[in-house]
CSV table of C-alpha atoms and ligand atoms in Angstrom, one decimal:
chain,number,residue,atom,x,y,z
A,112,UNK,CA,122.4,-119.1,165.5
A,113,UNK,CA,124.2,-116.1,164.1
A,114,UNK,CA,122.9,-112.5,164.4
A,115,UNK,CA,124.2,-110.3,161.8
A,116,UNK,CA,123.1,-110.6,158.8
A,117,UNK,CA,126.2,-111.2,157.6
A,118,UNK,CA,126.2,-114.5,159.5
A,119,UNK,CA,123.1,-115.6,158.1
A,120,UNK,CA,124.1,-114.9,154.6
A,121,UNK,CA,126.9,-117.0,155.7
A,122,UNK,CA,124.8,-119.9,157.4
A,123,UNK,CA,122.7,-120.2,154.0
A,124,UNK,CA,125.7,-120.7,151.9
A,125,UNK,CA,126.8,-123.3,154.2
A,126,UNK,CA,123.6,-125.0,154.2
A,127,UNK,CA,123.3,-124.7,150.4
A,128,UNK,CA,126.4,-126.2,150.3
A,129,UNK,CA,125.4,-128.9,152.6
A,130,UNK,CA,122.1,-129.4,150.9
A,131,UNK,CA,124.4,-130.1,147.9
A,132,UNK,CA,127.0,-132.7,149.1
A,133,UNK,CA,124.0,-134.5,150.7
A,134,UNK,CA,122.0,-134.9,148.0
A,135,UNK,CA,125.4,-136.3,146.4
A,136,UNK,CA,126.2,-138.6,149.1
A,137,UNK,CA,122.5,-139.8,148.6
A,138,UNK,CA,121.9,-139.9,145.1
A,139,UNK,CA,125.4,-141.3,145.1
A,140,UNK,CA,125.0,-143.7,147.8
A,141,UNK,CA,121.4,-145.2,146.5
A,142,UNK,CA,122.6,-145.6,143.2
A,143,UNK,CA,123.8,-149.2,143.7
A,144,UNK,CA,120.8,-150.3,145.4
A,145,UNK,CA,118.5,-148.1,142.6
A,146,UNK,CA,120.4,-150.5,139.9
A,147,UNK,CA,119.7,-153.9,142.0
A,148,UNK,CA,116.0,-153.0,142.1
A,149,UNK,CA,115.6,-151.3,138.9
A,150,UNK,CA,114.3,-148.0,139.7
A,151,UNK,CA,115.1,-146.5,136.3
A,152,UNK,CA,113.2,-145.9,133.4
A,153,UNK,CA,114.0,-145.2,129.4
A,154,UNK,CA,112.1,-142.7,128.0
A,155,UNK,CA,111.5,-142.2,124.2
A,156,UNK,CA,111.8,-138.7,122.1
A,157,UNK,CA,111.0,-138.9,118.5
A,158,UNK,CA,113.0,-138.5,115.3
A,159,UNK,CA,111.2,-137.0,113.1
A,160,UNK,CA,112.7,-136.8,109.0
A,161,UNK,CA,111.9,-133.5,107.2
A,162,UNK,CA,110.4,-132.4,105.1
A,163,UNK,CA,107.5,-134.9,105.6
A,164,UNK,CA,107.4,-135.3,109.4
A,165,UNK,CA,107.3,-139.3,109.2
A,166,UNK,CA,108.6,-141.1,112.7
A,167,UNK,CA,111.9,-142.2,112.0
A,168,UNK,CA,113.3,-143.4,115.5
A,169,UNK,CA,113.4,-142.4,118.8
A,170,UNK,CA,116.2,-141.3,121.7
A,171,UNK,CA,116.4,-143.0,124.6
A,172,UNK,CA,116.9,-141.2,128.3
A,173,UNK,CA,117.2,-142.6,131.3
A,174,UNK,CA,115.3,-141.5,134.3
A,175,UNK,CA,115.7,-142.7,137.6
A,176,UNK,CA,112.5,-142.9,139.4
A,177,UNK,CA,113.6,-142.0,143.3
A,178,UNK,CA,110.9,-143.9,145.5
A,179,UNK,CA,111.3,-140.5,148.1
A,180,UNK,CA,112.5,-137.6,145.5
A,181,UNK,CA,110.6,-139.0,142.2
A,182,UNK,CA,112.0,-138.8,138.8
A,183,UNK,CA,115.6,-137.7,138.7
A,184,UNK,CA,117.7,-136.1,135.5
A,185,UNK,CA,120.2,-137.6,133.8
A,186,UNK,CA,122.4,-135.1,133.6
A,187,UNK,CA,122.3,-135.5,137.9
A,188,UNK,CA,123.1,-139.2,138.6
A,189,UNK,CA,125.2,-139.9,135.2
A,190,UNK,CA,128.3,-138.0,136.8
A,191,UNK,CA,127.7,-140.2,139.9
A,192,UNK,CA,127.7,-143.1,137.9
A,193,UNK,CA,131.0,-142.3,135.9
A,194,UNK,CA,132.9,-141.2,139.0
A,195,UNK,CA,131.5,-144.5,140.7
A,196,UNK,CA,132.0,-146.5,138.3
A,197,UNK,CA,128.3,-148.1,138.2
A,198,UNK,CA,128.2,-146.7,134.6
A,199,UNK,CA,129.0,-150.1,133.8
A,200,UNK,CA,126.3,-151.8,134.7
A,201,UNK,CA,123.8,-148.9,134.3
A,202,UNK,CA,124.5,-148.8,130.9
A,203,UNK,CA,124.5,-151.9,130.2
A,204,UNK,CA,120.7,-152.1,131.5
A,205,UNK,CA,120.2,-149.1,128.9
A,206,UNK,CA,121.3,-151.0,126.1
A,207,UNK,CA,119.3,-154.2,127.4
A,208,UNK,CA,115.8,-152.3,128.1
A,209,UNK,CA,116.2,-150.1,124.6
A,210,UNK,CA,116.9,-153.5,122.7
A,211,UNK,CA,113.9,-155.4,124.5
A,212,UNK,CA,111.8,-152.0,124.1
A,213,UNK,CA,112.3,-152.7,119.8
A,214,UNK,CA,111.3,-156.2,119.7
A,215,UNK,CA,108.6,-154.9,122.4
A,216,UNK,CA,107.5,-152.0,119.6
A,217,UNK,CA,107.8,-154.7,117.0
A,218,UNK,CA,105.6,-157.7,118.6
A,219,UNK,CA,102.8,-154.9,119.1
A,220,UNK,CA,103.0,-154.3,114.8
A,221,UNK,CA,104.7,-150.9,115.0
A,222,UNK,CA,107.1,-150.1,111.7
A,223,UNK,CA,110.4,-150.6,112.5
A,224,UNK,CA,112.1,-147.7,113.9
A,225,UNK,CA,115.7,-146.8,114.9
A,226,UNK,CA,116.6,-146.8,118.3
A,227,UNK,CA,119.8,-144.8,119.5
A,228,UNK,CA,121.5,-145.0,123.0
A,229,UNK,CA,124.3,-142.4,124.7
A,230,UNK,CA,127.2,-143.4,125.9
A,231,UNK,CA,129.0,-142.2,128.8
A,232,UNK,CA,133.0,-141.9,127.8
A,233,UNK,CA,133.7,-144.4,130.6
A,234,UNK,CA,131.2,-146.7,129.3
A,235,UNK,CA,132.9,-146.5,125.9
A,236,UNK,CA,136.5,-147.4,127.2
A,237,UNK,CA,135.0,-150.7,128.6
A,238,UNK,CA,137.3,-152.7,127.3
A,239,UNK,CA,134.5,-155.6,126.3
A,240,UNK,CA,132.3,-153.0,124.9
A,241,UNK,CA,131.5,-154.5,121.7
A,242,UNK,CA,131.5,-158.1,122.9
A,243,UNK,CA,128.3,-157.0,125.3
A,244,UNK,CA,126.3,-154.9,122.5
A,245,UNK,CA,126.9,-157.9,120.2
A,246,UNK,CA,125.5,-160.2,123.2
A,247,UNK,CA,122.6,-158.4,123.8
A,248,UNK,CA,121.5,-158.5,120.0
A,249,UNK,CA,121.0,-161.8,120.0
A,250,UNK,CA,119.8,-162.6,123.2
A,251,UNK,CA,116.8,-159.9,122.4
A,252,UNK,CA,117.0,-160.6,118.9
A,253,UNK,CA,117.2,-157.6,117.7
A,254,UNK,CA,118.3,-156.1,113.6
A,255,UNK,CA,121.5,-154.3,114.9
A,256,UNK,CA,120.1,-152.0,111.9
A,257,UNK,CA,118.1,-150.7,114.4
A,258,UNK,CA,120.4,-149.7,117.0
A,259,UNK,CA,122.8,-146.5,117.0
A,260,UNK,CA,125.1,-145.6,119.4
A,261,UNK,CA,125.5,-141.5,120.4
A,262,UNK,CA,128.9,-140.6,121.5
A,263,UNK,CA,130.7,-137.0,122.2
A,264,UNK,CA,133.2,-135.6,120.8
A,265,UNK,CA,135.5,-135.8,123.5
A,266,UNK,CA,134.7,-139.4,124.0
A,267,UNK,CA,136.5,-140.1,120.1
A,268,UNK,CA,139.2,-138.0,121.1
A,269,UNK,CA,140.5,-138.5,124.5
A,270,UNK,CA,142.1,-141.9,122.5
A,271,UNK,CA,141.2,-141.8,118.7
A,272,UNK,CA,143.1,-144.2,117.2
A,273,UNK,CA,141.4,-146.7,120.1
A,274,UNK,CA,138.4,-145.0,119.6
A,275,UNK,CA,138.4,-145.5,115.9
A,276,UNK,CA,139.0,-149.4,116.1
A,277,UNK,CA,136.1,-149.6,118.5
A,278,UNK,CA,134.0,-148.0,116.2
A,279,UNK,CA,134.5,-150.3,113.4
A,280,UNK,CA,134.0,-153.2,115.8
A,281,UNK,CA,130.6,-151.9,116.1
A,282,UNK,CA,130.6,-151.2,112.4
A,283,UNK,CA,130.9,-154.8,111.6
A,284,UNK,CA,127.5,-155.6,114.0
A,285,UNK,CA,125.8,-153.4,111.9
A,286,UNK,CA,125.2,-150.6,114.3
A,287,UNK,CA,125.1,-147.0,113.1
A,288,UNK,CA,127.2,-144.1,115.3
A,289,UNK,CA,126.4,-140.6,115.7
A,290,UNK,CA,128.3,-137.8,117.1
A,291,UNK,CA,125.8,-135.9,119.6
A,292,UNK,CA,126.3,-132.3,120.8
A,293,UNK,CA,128.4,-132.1,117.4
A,294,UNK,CA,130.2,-128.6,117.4
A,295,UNK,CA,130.1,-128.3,121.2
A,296,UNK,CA,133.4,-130.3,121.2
A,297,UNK,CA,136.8,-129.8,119.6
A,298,UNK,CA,137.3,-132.8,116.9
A,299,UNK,CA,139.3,-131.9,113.7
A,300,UNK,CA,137.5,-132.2,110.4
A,301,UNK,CA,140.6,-134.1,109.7
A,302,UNK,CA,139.3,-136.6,112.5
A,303,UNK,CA,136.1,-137.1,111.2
A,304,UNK,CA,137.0,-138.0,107.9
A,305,UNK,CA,138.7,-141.1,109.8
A,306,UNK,CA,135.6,-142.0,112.2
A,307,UNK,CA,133.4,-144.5,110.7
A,308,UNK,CA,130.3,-142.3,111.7
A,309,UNK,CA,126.9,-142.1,110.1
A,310,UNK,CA,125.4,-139.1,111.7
A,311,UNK,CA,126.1,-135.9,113.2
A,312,UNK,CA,124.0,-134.6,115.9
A,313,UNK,CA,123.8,-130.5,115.9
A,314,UNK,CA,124.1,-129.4,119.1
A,315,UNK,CA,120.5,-127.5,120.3
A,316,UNK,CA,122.7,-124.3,121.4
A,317,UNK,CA,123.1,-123.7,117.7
A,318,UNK,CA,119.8,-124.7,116.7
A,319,UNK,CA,118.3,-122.3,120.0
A,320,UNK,CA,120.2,-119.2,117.9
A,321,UNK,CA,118.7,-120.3,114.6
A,322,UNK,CA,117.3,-117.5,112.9
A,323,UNK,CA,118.4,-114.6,115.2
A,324,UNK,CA,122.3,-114.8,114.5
A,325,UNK,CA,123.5,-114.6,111.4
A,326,UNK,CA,126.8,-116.4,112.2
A,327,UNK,CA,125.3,-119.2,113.7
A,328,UNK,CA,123.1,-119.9,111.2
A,329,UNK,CA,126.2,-120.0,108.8
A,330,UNK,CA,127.9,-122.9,110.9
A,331,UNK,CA,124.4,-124.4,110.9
A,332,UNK,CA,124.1,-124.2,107.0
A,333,UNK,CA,127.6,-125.2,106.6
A,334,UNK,CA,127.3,-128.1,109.1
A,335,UNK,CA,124.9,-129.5,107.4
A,336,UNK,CA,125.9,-129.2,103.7
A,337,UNK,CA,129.1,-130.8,105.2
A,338,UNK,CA,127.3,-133.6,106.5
A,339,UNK,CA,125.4,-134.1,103.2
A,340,UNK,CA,128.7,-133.9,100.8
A,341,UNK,CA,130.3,-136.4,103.3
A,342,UNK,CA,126.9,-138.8,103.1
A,343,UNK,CA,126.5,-138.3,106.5
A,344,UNK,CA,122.6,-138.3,108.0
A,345,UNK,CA,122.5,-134.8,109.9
A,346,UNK,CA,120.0,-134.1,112.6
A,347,UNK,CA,119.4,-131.3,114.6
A,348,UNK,CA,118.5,-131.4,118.5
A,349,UNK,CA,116.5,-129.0,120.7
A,350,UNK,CA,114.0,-128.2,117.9
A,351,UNK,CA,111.1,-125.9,119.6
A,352,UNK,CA,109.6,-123.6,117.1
A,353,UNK,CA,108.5,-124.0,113.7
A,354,UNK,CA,110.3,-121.2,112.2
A,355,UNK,CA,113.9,-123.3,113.3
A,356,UNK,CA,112.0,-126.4,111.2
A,357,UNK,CA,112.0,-124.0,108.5
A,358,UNK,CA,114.9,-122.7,108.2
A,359,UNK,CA,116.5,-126.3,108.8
A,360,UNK,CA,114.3,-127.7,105.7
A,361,UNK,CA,116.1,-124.8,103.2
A,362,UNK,CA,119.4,-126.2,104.9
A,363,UNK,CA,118.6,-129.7,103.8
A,364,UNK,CA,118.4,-131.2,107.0
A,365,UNK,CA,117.2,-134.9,107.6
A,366,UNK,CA,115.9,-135.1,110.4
A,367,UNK,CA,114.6,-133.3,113.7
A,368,UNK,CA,114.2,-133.9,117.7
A,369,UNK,CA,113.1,-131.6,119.9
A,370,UNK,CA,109.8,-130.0,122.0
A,371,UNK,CA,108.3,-128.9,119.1
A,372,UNK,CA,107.4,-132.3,118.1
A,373,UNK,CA,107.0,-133.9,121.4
A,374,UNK,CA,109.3,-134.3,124.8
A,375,UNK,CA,110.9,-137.6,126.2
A,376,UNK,CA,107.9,-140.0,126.3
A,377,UNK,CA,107.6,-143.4,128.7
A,378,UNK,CA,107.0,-146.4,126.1
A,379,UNK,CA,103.4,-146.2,126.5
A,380,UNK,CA,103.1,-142.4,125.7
A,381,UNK,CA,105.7,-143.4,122.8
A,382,UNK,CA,104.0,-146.3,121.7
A,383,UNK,CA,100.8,-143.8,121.4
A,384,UNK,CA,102.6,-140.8,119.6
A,385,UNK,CA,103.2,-143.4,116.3
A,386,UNK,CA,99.5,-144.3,116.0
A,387,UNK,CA,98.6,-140.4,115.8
A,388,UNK,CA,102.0,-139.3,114.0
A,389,UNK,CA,103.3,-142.7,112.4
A,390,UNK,CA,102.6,-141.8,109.1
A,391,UNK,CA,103.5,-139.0,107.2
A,392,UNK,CA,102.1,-135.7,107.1
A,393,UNK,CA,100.3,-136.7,103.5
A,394,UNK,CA,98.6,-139.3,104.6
A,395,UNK,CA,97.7,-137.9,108.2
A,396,UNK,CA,95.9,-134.9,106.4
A,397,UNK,CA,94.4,-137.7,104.1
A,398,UNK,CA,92.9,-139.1,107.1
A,399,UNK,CA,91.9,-136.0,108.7
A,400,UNK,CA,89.9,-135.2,105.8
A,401,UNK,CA,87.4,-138.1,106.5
A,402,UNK,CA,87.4,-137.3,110.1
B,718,C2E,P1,121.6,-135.6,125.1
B,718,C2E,O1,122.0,-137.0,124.6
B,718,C2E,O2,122.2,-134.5,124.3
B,718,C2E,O3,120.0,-135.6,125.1
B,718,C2E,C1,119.2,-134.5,124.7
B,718,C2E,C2,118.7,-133.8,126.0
B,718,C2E,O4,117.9,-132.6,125.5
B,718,C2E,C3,117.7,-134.6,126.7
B,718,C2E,O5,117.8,-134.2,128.1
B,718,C2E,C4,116.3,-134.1,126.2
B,718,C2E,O6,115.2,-134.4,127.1
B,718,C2E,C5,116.6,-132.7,126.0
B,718,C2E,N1,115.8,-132.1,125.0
B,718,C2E,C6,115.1,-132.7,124.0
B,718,C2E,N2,114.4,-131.8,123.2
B,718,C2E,C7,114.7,-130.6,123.7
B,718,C2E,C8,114.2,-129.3,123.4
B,718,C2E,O7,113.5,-129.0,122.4
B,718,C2E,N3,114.7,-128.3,124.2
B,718,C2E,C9,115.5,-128.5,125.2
B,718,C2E,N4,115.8,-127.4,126.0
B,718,C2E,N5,115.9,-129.7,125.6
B,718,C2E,C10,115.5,-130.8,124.8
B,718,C2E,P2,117.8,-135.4,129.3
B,718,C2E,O8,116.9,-136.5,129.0
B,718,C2E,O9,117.7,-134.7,130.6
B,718,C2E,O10,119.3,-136.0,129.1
B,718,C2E,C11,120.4,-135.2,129.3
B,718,C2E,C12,121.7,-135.9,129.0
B,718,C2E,O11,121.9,-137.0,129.8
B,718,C2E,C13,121.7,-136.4,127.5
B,718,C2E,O12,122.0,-135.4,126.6
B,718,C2E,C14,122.8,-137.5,127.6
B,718,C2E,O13,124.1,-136.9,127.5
B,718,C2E,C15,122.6,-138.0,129.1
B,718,C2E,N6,121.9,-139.2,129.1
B,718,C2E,C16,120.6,-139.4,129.0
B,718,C2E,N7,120.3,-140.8,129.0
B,718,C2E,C17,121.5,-141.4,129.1
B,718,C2E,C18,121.8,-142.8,129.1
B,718,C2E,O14,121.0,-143.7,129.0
B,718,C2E,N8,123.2,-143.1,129.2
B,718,C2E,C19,124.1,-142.1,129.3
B,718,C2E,N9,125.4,-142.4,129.4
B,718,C2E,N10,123.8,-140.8,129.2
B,718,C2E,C20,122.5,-140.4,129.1
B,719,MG,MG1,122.0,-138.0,122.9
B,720,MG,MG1,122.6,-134.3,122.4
B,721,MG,MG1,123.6,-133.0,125.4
């Protein structure tokens, strides 16, 4: 192999590089075969509503559990999906699972909760898009009260006036529709006065900054007074310390996801967190008090 140093500096590059585009070929090339045997799992983060802490819904993420190179990230096999095109099925199995997971959840005796899904943007061109959601509700029977759909910015806008017929399509299911990463992307206030939306997802890089940048926390504050005027439900995502809860209570904010309440949980672990934090904070310290 090369001597100098220079040439190994060069040699590890190329390997890295290598590494790279074989662990792309492979993820890539496995994918099919991972969605034929079903080697992905949804896991469950918590909503939690402010000020009282109750369990509100969940978020589902998909993990794909490698049999050689255990659990993978979304954010590494989604782009292989999209470019692929096995988006289309994959996300269709998301949509499947998190519906039979609610009437799962529901069978079991827990209170109904809201379940949301993300969409990829090539998922959300599907042309039978709505058709599928709507066929999936009934053959799990699920309340499409129940189910919301989380979609980017750039997703509405690469084609909004399509965008916004599909979204009252799912409007008249019953679904509700929630921007994610909101203020990450470039949509017009404008625009979202024309989206049939019922939530706005704060991006976590604003709520990471809360209380140490006095800028950001004025987008934050005005975000979500915005959302309120508009009757929109605002979350925030990313949520790690309690001093960011506070701060987003004096805001007004609805609702909460993040660390600080609990990390992505398999159905089981999920299923657990409601029996210890299904009820609200009054009545948890009710009960602890005759512990
Ligand atoms: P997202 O929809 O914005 O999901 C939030 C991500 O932030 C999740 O990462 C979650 O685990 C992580 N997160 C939650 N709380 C905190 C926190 O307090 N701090 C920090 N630093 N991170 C937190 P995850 O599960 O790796 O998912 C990444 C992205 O992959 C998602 O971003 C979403 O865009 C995409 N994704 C996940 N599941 C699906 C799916 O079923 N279909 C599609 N199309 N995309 C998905
Ligand atoms: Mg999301
Ligand atoms: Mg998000
Ligand atoms: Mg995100």
């Amino acid at each position: 192999r090369a001597k100098s140093t220079g040439h190994n500096l060069y040699f590890v590059y190329e390997n890295k590089m290598a590494d790279n585009i074989n662990a792309h070929l492979t993820l890539g090339g496995g994918l099919r075969k991972a969605i034929d045997e079903e080697e992905f799992v949804l896991h469950y983060q918590p909503k939690i509503r402010l000020p009282d802490e109750a369990v509100v819904g969940a978020e589902a993420l998909i993990r794909w559990l490698h049999p050689e190179l255990g659990m993978i990230s979304p954010d590494q096999f989604i782009p292989l999906a999209e470019e692929s095109g096995l988006i289309l099925p994959l996300g269709e199995w998301v949509i499947r699972r998190a519906c039979r997971q609610l009437q799962a959840w529901r069978e079991a005796g827990y209170p109904p909760i809201k379940l949301s899904v993300n969409l990829s943007s090539r998922q959300f061109m599907q042309a039978d898009l709505v058709d599928m959601v709507q066929r999936i509700l009934q053959e799990t029977g699920v309340d499409s009260e129940y189910l919301e759909l989380e979609l980017t910015e750039s997703m509405l806008m690469a084609d909004a006036q399509q965008s916004i017929e599909k979204l009252h399509g799912f409007r008249k299911l019953g679904l509700t529709l929630s921007i994610d990463d909101f203020g990450t992307g470039y949509s017009s206030l404008a625009y979202l006065k024309k989206f049939p939306i019922q939530t706005l997802k704060i991006d976590r890089s604003f709520i990471h900054d809360l209380g140490l940048d006095s800028d950001n926390d004025a987008i934050v504050k005005a975000t979500v007074a915005m959302a309120n005027s508009l009757n929109l439900k605002v979350i925030a995502e990313g949520v790690e310390s309690r001093a960011q809860v506070d701060v987003l209570n004096s805001y007004k904010c609805q609702e909460v996801q993040g660390y600080l309440f609990s990390k992505p949980l398999c159905s089981h672990e999920f299923a657990l967190y409601m029996d210890t934090h299904g009820f609200s904070n009054l009545s948890a310290s009710i009960e602890a008090d005759y512990v």
